XYZ file of C-alpha atoms in Angstrom:
467
model
C -3.491 1.337 -15.337
C -1.883 4.517 -14.130
C 0.561 5.837 -16.711
C 3.976 4.567 -15.574
C 5.710 7.755 -14.779
C 9.158 6.776 -15.414
C -19.540 -17.557 -12.911
C -18.388 -20.941 -11.891
C -19.471 -23.377 -14.655
C -21.224 -26.552 -13.663
C -18.269 -28.652 -14.706
C -19.075 -31.987 -13.135
C -21.394 -33.154 -15.867
C -19.080 -31.840 -18.570
C -15.803 -33.328 -17.545
C -16.515 -36.783 -18.924
C -17.923 -36.516 -22.422
C -19.158 -39.379 -24.534
C -16.459 -40.684 -26.826
C -18.826 -42.450 -29.194
C -19.117 -46.149 -29.929
C -16.833 -46.428 -32.912
C -13.552 -46.536 -31.010
C -11.961 -44.332 -33.695
C -8.607 -42.784 -32.824
C -8.682 -39.047 -32.221
C -6.262 -37.304 -34.555
C -5.183 -34.372 -32.396
C -2.350 -31.937 -32.978
C -0.398 -29.636 -30.677
C -1.939 -26.315 -29.723
C 0.092 -23.236 -30.595
C 2.597 -21.992 -28.002
C 1.702 -18.341 -28.429
C -1.000 -16.308 -30.134
C 1.303 -14.078 -32.192
C 0.097 -10.935 -30.479
C 1.554 -7.941 -32.385
C 3.477 -6.779 -29.314
C 3.773 -9.946 -27.195
C 3.801 -12.798 -29.718
C 4.508 -15.540 -27.164
C 1.702 -14.530 -24.816
C -1.216 -16.923 -24.582
C -1.673 -20.259 -26.314
C -3.765 -21.688 -29.124
C -6.156 -24.613 -29.431
C -8.408 -23.991 -26.441
C -10.360 -21.366 -24.521
C -10.487 -21.313 -20.723
C -13.908 -21.172 -19.097
C -12.924 -21.180 -15.424
C -9.897 -21.016 -13.134
C -10.019 -22.439 -9.610
C -6.832 -21.379 -7.813
C -6.037 -22.754 -4.370
C -3.041 -20.895 -2.943
C -1.143 -20.955 0.346
C 1.434 -18.319 1.206
C 3.432 -17.472 4.294
C 5.189 -14.087 4.157
C 7.767 -15.394 6.616
C 9.339 -17.782 4.095
C 8.024 -16.404 0.793
C 6.945 -19.825 -0.440
C 3.838 -20.143 -2.620
C 2.039 -23.475 -2.843
C -0.657 -23.672 -5.485
C -3.127 -25.923 -7.215
C -4.700 -24.582 -10.392
C -7.760 -26.352 -11.786
C -8.357 -25.024 -15.299
C -11.588 -25.854 -17.107
C -11.337 -25.224 -20.840
C -12.932 -26.107 -24.162
C -10.818 -27.558 -26.963
C -11.122 -25.566 -30.181
C -9.392 -28.312 -32.150
C -8.340 -31.894 -31.569
C -5.426 -31.627 -29.149
C -2.559 -34.032 -28.683
C -0.871 -31.455 -26.453
C -1.378 -27.882 -25.304
C 0.602 -25.181 -23.530
C 0.144 -23.094 -20.412
C 2.161 -19.970 -19.577
C 4.104 -20.242 -16.314
C 7.234 -18.387 -15.219
C 9.487 -19.941 -12.581
C 7.918 -22.132 -9.871
C 8.250 -25.914 -9.777
C 5.515 -28.032 -11.317
C 4.969 -31.090 -9.133
C 2.275 -32.800 -11.166
C -0.291 -32.381 -13.937
C -3.402 -34.350 -14.766
C -5.991 -33.920 -17.488
C -9.499 -35.321 -17.095
C -8.380 -37.096 -13.922
C -5.506 -38.961 -15.573
C -1.825 -38.208 -15.125
C -0.349 -36.224 -18.011
C 3.213 -35.892 -19.235
C 4.634 -32.377 -19.192
C 7.830 -30.466 -19.824
C 9.099 -26.918 -19.326
C 10.825 -24.672 -21.851
C 11.253 -21.079 -20.702
C 7.805 -19.807 -19.740
C 5.990 -22.594 -21.632
C 4.508 -25.563 -19.777
C 3.653 -28.173 -22.420
C 1.050 -30.740 -21.351
C 0.466 -34.069 -23.144
C -2.791 -35.701 -22.003
C -2.946 -39.457 -21.722
C -5.646 -39.360 -24.378
C -6.087 -36.834 -27.184
C -8.792 -34.235 -26.591
C -11.594 -33.918 -29.126
C -12.625 -30.649 -30.713
C -15.392 -29.143 -28.578
C -14.522 -31.235 -25.529
C -14.664 -29.488 -22.173
C -11.666 -30.690 -20.182
C -10.186 -30.086 -16.768
C -6.459 -29.707 -16.148
C -5.017 -29.748 -12.626
C -1.524 -28.354 -12.020
C 0.196 -28.618 -8.632
C 3.112 -26.211 -8.240
C 5.282 -24.595 -5.608
C 8.250 -22.317 -5.092
C 9.335 -18.807 -4.332
C 7.730 -16.665 -7.051
C 9.877 -14.029 -8.686
C 8.724 -10.792 -10.326
C 8.371 -10.653 -14.088
C 10.273 -7.737 -15.622
C 8.455 -5.917 -18.452
C 10.191 -4.676 -21.613
C 9.990 -1.155 -20.163
C 11.807 -2.277 -17.018
C 8.859 -2.236 -14.615
C 8.079 -5.200 -12.355
C 4.905 -7.241 -12.238
C 3.877 -10.772 -11.265
C 4.156 -11.765 -7.602
C 5.740 -8.922 -5.635
C 6.768 -9.674 -2.052
C 6.564 -6.856 0.485
C 8.062 -6.542 3.954
C 4.873 -7.981 5.426
C 2.897 -9.626 2.635
C 2.678 -9.709 -1.146
C 0.676 -8.506 -4.130
C 0.137 -10.123 -7.530
C -0.387 -7.951 -10.621
C -0.257 -8.998 -14.236
C -0.295 -6.335 -16.948
C 0.687 -7.352 -19.539
C 2.041 -10.883 -18.904
C 2.933 -11.042 -15.204
C 0.137 -13.389 -14.151
C 2.266 -16.270 -15.436
C 4.508 -15.519 -12.446
C 1.957 -16.913 -9.985
C -0.408 -19.279 -11.783
C -0.380 -21.349 -14.984
C -2.862 -20.250 -17.636
C -3.648 -18.908 -21.064
C -2.251 -15.472 -20.375
C -3.573 -13.272 -23.169
C -6.452 -10.771 -22.821
C -8.418 -12.481 -25.599
C -9.074 -15.490 -23.329
C -11.371 -14.396 -20.498
C -12.751 -16.701 -17.828
C -14.553 -16.849 -14.482
C -12.407 -17.272 -11.351
C -12.525 -18.740 -7.882
C -9.459 -17.928 -5.808
C -8.872 -19.468 -2.376
C -5.926 -18.145 -0.379
C -4.646 -19.539 2.927
C -2.429 -17.271 5.032
C -1.212 -17.081 8.638
C -3.752 -15.820 11.160
C -3.661 -12.024 11.428
C -3.286 -11.502 7.687
C -5.935 -10.547 5.181
C -5.998 -12.131 1.717
C -7.847 -10.128 -0.936
C -8.719 -11.042 -4.506
C -11.178 -10.092 -7.237
C -14.934 -10.264 -6.879
C -16.891 -11.259 -3.798
C -15.590 -12.707 -0.544
C -17.593 -15.908 -0.170
C -16.035 -17.129 3.069
C -13.363 -16.492 5.647
C -12.603 -19.292 8.077
C -9.923 -20.624 10.337
C -8.470 -23.913 9.101
C -6.227 -24.776 12.040
C -2.465 -24.624 12.491
C -2.697 -20.845 12.871
C -4.025 -20.257 9.354
C -7.031 -18.528 7.827
C -8.612 -19.314 4.442
C -10.239 -16.666 2.238
C -12.429 -17.760 -0.705
C -13.128 -15.213 -3.469
C -15.545 -15.594 -6.385
C -15.539 -13.698 -9.703
C -18.412 -14.859 -11.948
C -17.959 -12.296 -14.721
C -15.374 -12.981 -17.446
C -11.927 -11.649 -16.578
C -8.695 -11.404 -18.531
C -5.892 -13.022 -16.542
C -3.812 -9.831 -16.399
C -6.596 -8.351 -14.262
C -6.478 -11.116 -11.641
C -4.920 -10.212 -8.311
C -4.116 -11.468 -4.850
C -2.953 -9.155 -2.074
C -1.764 -10.355 1.323
C -1.139 -8.047 4.240
C -2.399 -6.756 7.555
C -4.903 -4.510 5.847
C -7.544 -2.325 7.364
C -10.750 -3.531 5.670
C -13.912 -1.467 5.266
C -17.089 -2.463 3.448
C -20.208 -0.706 2.221
C -22.483 -0.214 -0.772
C -23.021 2.417 -3.418
C -26.466 4.056 -3.619
C -27.384 1.654 -6.442
C -26.368 -1.387 -4.393
C -22.881 -2.260 -5.647
C -20.887 -3.842 -2.818
C -17.679 -1.981 -1.895
C -14.638 -3.634 -0.290
C -11.542 -1.558 0.502
C -8.344 -3.107 1.882
C -5.761 -0.533 2.927
C -2.267 -0.930 4.371
C -2.409 0.688 7.823
C 0.283 3.223 6.998
C -1.723 4.458 3.988
C -5.128 4.683 5.679
C -5.077 8.390 6.536
C -3.785 9.439 3.120
C -6.325 7.271 1.297
C -9.432 8.247 3.215
C -10.573 11.274 1.201
C -10.198 9.649 -2.229
C -11.740 6.323 -1.234
C -14.736 8.076 0.313
C -15.593 9.275 -3.201
C -15.422 5.774 -4.694
C -19.193 5.105 -4.408
C -19.931 8.489 -5.989
C -17.538 7.735 -8.850
C -19.214 4.373 -9.492
C -22.608 6.068 -9.666
C -21.297 8.843 -11.929
C -19.777 6.273 -14.254
C -23.119 4.494 -14.390
C -24.672 7.645 -15.835
C -21.839 8.433 -18.260
C -20.957 4.928 -19.439
C -23.924 2.756 -18.534
C -24.502 0.398 -15.580
C -21.443 -0.614 -13.584
C -20.486 -3.979 -15.099
C -19.625 -5.938 -11.942
C -21.267 -6.900 -8.670
C -18.519 -5.445 -6.507
C -16.137 -2.496 -6.449
C -13.308 -1.474 -4.174
C -9.598 -0.962 -3.809
C -6.375 -2.465 -2.524
C -3.882 0.076 -1.194
C -0.408 -1.372 -0.761
C 2.442 0.326 1.081
C 4.043 3.161 -0.876
C 6.737 2.149 -3.366
C 5.496 -1.456 -3.585
C 4.987 -0.812 -7.316
C 5.839 2.000 -9.706
C 2.225 2.252 -10.895
C -1.416 1.562 -10.083
C -3.357 -1.175 -11.887
C -7.054 -1.606 -12.671
C -7.307 -5.179 -11.363
C -10.924 -6.235 -11.833
C -13.322 -4.903 -9.164
C -10.419 -3.904 -6.857
C -7.708 -1.707 -8.385
C -4.294 -1.950 -6.755
C -2.616 1.283 -5.637
C 0.969 1.662 -4.508
C 0.568 4.130 -1.690
C -2.416 6.360 -0.997
C -4.234 7.317 -4.231
C -5.710 10.689 -5.019
C -9.207 11.223 -6.413
C -8.040 11.439 -10.032
C -6.237 8.115 -9.831
C -9.234 6.373 -8.240
C -11.402 7.802 -11.039
C -8.981 6.547 -13.702
C -8.776 2.993 -12.386
C -12.536 2.755 -11.831
C -13.185 3.940 -15.384
C -11.193 0.914 -16.504
C -13.865 -1.340 -15.049
C -15.934 -0.372 -18.101
C -13.070 0.234 -20.537
C -10.406 -2.450 -20.345
C -12.010 -4.853 -17.875
C -15.567 -5.392 -19.116
C -14.603 -4.452 -22.692
C -11.087 -5.867 -23.014
C -8.581 -5.449 -25.850
C -8.256 -8.188 -28.458
C -4.502 -7.618 -28.582
C -2.025 -5.458 -26.707
C -1.830 -3.209 -29.751
C -5.357 -2.058 -28.783
C -4.157 -0.704 -25.430
C -5.394 2.821 -26.193
C -8.960 1.482 -25.904
C -8.126 0.993 -22.225
C -5.972 3.984 -21.433
C -7.338 6.617 -23.805
C -10.855 5.984 -22.500
C -9.819 6.031 -18.838
C -7.826 9.234 -19.348
C -10.770 10.871 -21.083
C -12.943 9.798 -18.139
C -10.634 11.905 -15.942
C -11.291 14.879 -18.230
C -15.051 14.303 -18.058
C -15.023 14.009 -14.260
C -13.152 17.305 -14.014
C -15.593 18.925 -16.445
C -18.597 17.742 -14.422
C -17.160 18.783 -11.068
C -16.156 22.378 -11.606
C -12.666 21.725 -12.933
C -10.992 22.146 -16.291
C -13.254 21.288 -19.235
C -12.289 18.582 -21.706
C -12.139 21.213 -24.463
C -9.728 23.398 -22.525
C -7.562 20.403 -21.689
C -7.530 19.330 -25.347
C -6.395 22.832 -26.332
C -3.748 22.791 -23.597
C -2.210 19.613 -25.006
C -2.149 21.119 -28.474
C -0.391 24.200 -27.095
C 1.836 22.385 -24.614
C 0.283 24.458 -21.819
C 1.424 22.815 -18.601
C -0.396 25.418 -16.494
C -3.626 23.602 -17.403
C -2.289 20.019 -17.341
C 1.295 19.190 -16.406
C 1.249 16.261 -18.840
C 0.633 18.619 -21.786
C 4.362 19.252 -22.030
C 5.160 15.576 -22.565
C 5.715 13.750 -25.833
C 2.073 12.775 -26.287
C 2.434 12.702 -30.104
C 5.523 10.482 -30.286
C 3.562 7.788 -32.132
C -0.049 7.127 -33.138
C -2.012 5.569 -30.248
C -3.227 2.673 -32.415
C 0.358 1.825 -33.402
C 2.518 1.584 -30.251
C 6.186 1.711 -31.096
C 6.864 -1.645 -29.396
C 6.218 -3.639 -26.224
C 8.392 -1.249 -24.240
C 6.138 1.673 -25.272
C 2.704 0.142 -24.659
C 2.230 2.388 -21.590
C 3.761 5.563 -23.018
C 2.083 8.970 -23.114
C 0.528 8.751 -26.634
C -1.539 5.724 -25.610
C -3.051 7.770 -22.767
C -3.204 11.397 -23.847
C -3.379 11.229 -27.611
C -5.843 8.382 -27.103
C -8.018 10.719 -25.043
C -7.663 13.388 -27.714
C -8.983 10.945 -30.335
C -12.144 10.647 -28.263
C -12.443 14.404 -27.921
C -12.085 14.817 -31.674
C -14.985 12.401 -32.139
C -16.987 14.469 -29.661
C -16.185 17.625 -31.608
C -17.307 15.989 -34.843
C -20.566 14.399 -33.691
C -21.729 16.548 -30.746
C -22.375 15.621 -27.139
C -25.627 13.695 -27.585
C -24.214 11.250 -30.112
C -20.827 11.067 -28.386
C -22.179 10.003 -25.010
C -24.578 7.619 -26.708
C -21.497 6.133 -28.377
C -19.702 5.629 -25.051
C -22.706 3.941 -23.451
C -23.404 1.851 -26.536
C -19.802 0.676 -26.831
C -19.733 -0.430 -23.185
C -23.130 -2.163 -23.461
C -22.732 -3.878 -26.819
C -19.251 -5.245 -26.022
C -19.902 -6.004 -22.344
C -17.686 -8.849 -21.051
C -16.097 -9.270 -24.478
C -13.022 -8.258 -26.421
C -12.699 -5.560 -29.063
C -10.071 -4.208 -31.413
C -9.341 -0.733 -32.744
C -10.953 -1.793 -36.047
C -14.063 -2.852 -34.117
C -14.228 0.553 -32.448
C -13.734 2.650 -35.577
C -16.436 0.718 -37.436
C -18.780 0.883 -34.436
C -18.247 4.623 -33.925
C -19.179 5.453 -37.515
C -22.194 3.158 -37.464
C -23.456 4.375 -34.064
C -23.011 8.092 -34.750
C -23.840 8.061 -38.455
C -20.772 10.209 -39.173
C -17.839 9.650 -41.494
C -14.878 9.796 -39.096
C -12.208 8.777 -41.593
C -10.186 11.969 -41.088
C -10.163 11.492 -37.318
C -8.754 7.993 -37.735
C -6.208 8.993 -40.397
C -4.850 12.006 -38.521
C -5.330 11.286 -34.833
C -5.420 7.515 -34.467
C -3.003 6.332 -37.146
C -1.244 9.438 -38.455
C 2.442 10.082 -37.945
C 3.601 13.413 -36.570
C 1.921 15.912 -34.288
C -1.726 16.493 -35.202
C -3.168 19.997 -35.320
C -6.649 21.080 -34.362
């Protein structure tokens, strides 16, 4: 995410599981309505893990109505008499579980589902939710908007940290990653773009076109996106064969051209620095300027509000390794996303004749805005591993002091071990989730260095660190 400047499972055979011959009653209990995340305690739900989302959406920009069917395939981690899904606004028209109608009720952003029959621990079950309505944006604690954002001639859906509940029901916490298939039907003349690979585009009659997108790699729901507009679409491949798909609002095409031309080069550079690109596709979605107050690293296709520059494209692509493939266990671990992506900017500059990471580090210590205009900000307001609250999860310390933590490690261990650490971290935690504690333990083990002072002073210490 830009600093706010202010595989489908083979479900058929699994859906009906043997219940045994004893006829014993399943003693289920409700799943938790929230995972007690340190910053967003009500985000996500307990008792199950999602394996796959199949979202079938229809949207007409003329009336702003969204019609959706979400088919959610999940595995019960306990016996379940009921479970919750996160959903904000929108009218639920019906729910079934394992093909049978289920009772449900709404309380705030919680959709509580009571299956006709308790679910057994370990059971793979399918929940279908039909819903409709005019989606409204979700307002973050810091005042920014996410969720489903309507534009003058389309819409875009973004979800960090909890906005995905504004357009589809799910287990909306980064610790629950799943594969996705997203089908979007729009009026003829519009493009509908989502994560992953475009499997098909076909006319379905009545002046409508259907786009089917497939994302086989695990994805946190906040990274899911849909963008609808009259985009200019270009496709290609990187030298190593990664498919590239760029969708750009016509008014932003000229301003975006130079930065997006470097996208394949950035993917290849990241492959050397951080290890192989973790997904089968890359690209970008450029919305009209002022659609959002930020850019977001939505998986495989970052969303930009207006034409991005090269540095911003680099930042959001770096997230494909750090944040998307390796995702945070909780929102308190946000610096593992933003500190890494910011440091990637410093490395790109260093490798391409710009300011070195060392000089930039020194500039932040000195508040030298002639080197980096962000050096004069309050980058030391709190330790990056301890955000001051949900309204500060995207503040400067998470980005810049987070990057400085990485540079301090580099100073301590040397370049060879540092870059081995970056590649190892991305490889060993590929498609998973990791916490700050996971990283600190891994860094010491991988480099063979005692980094306790770095953690105490730079990652967790109060006050402004000194070199």
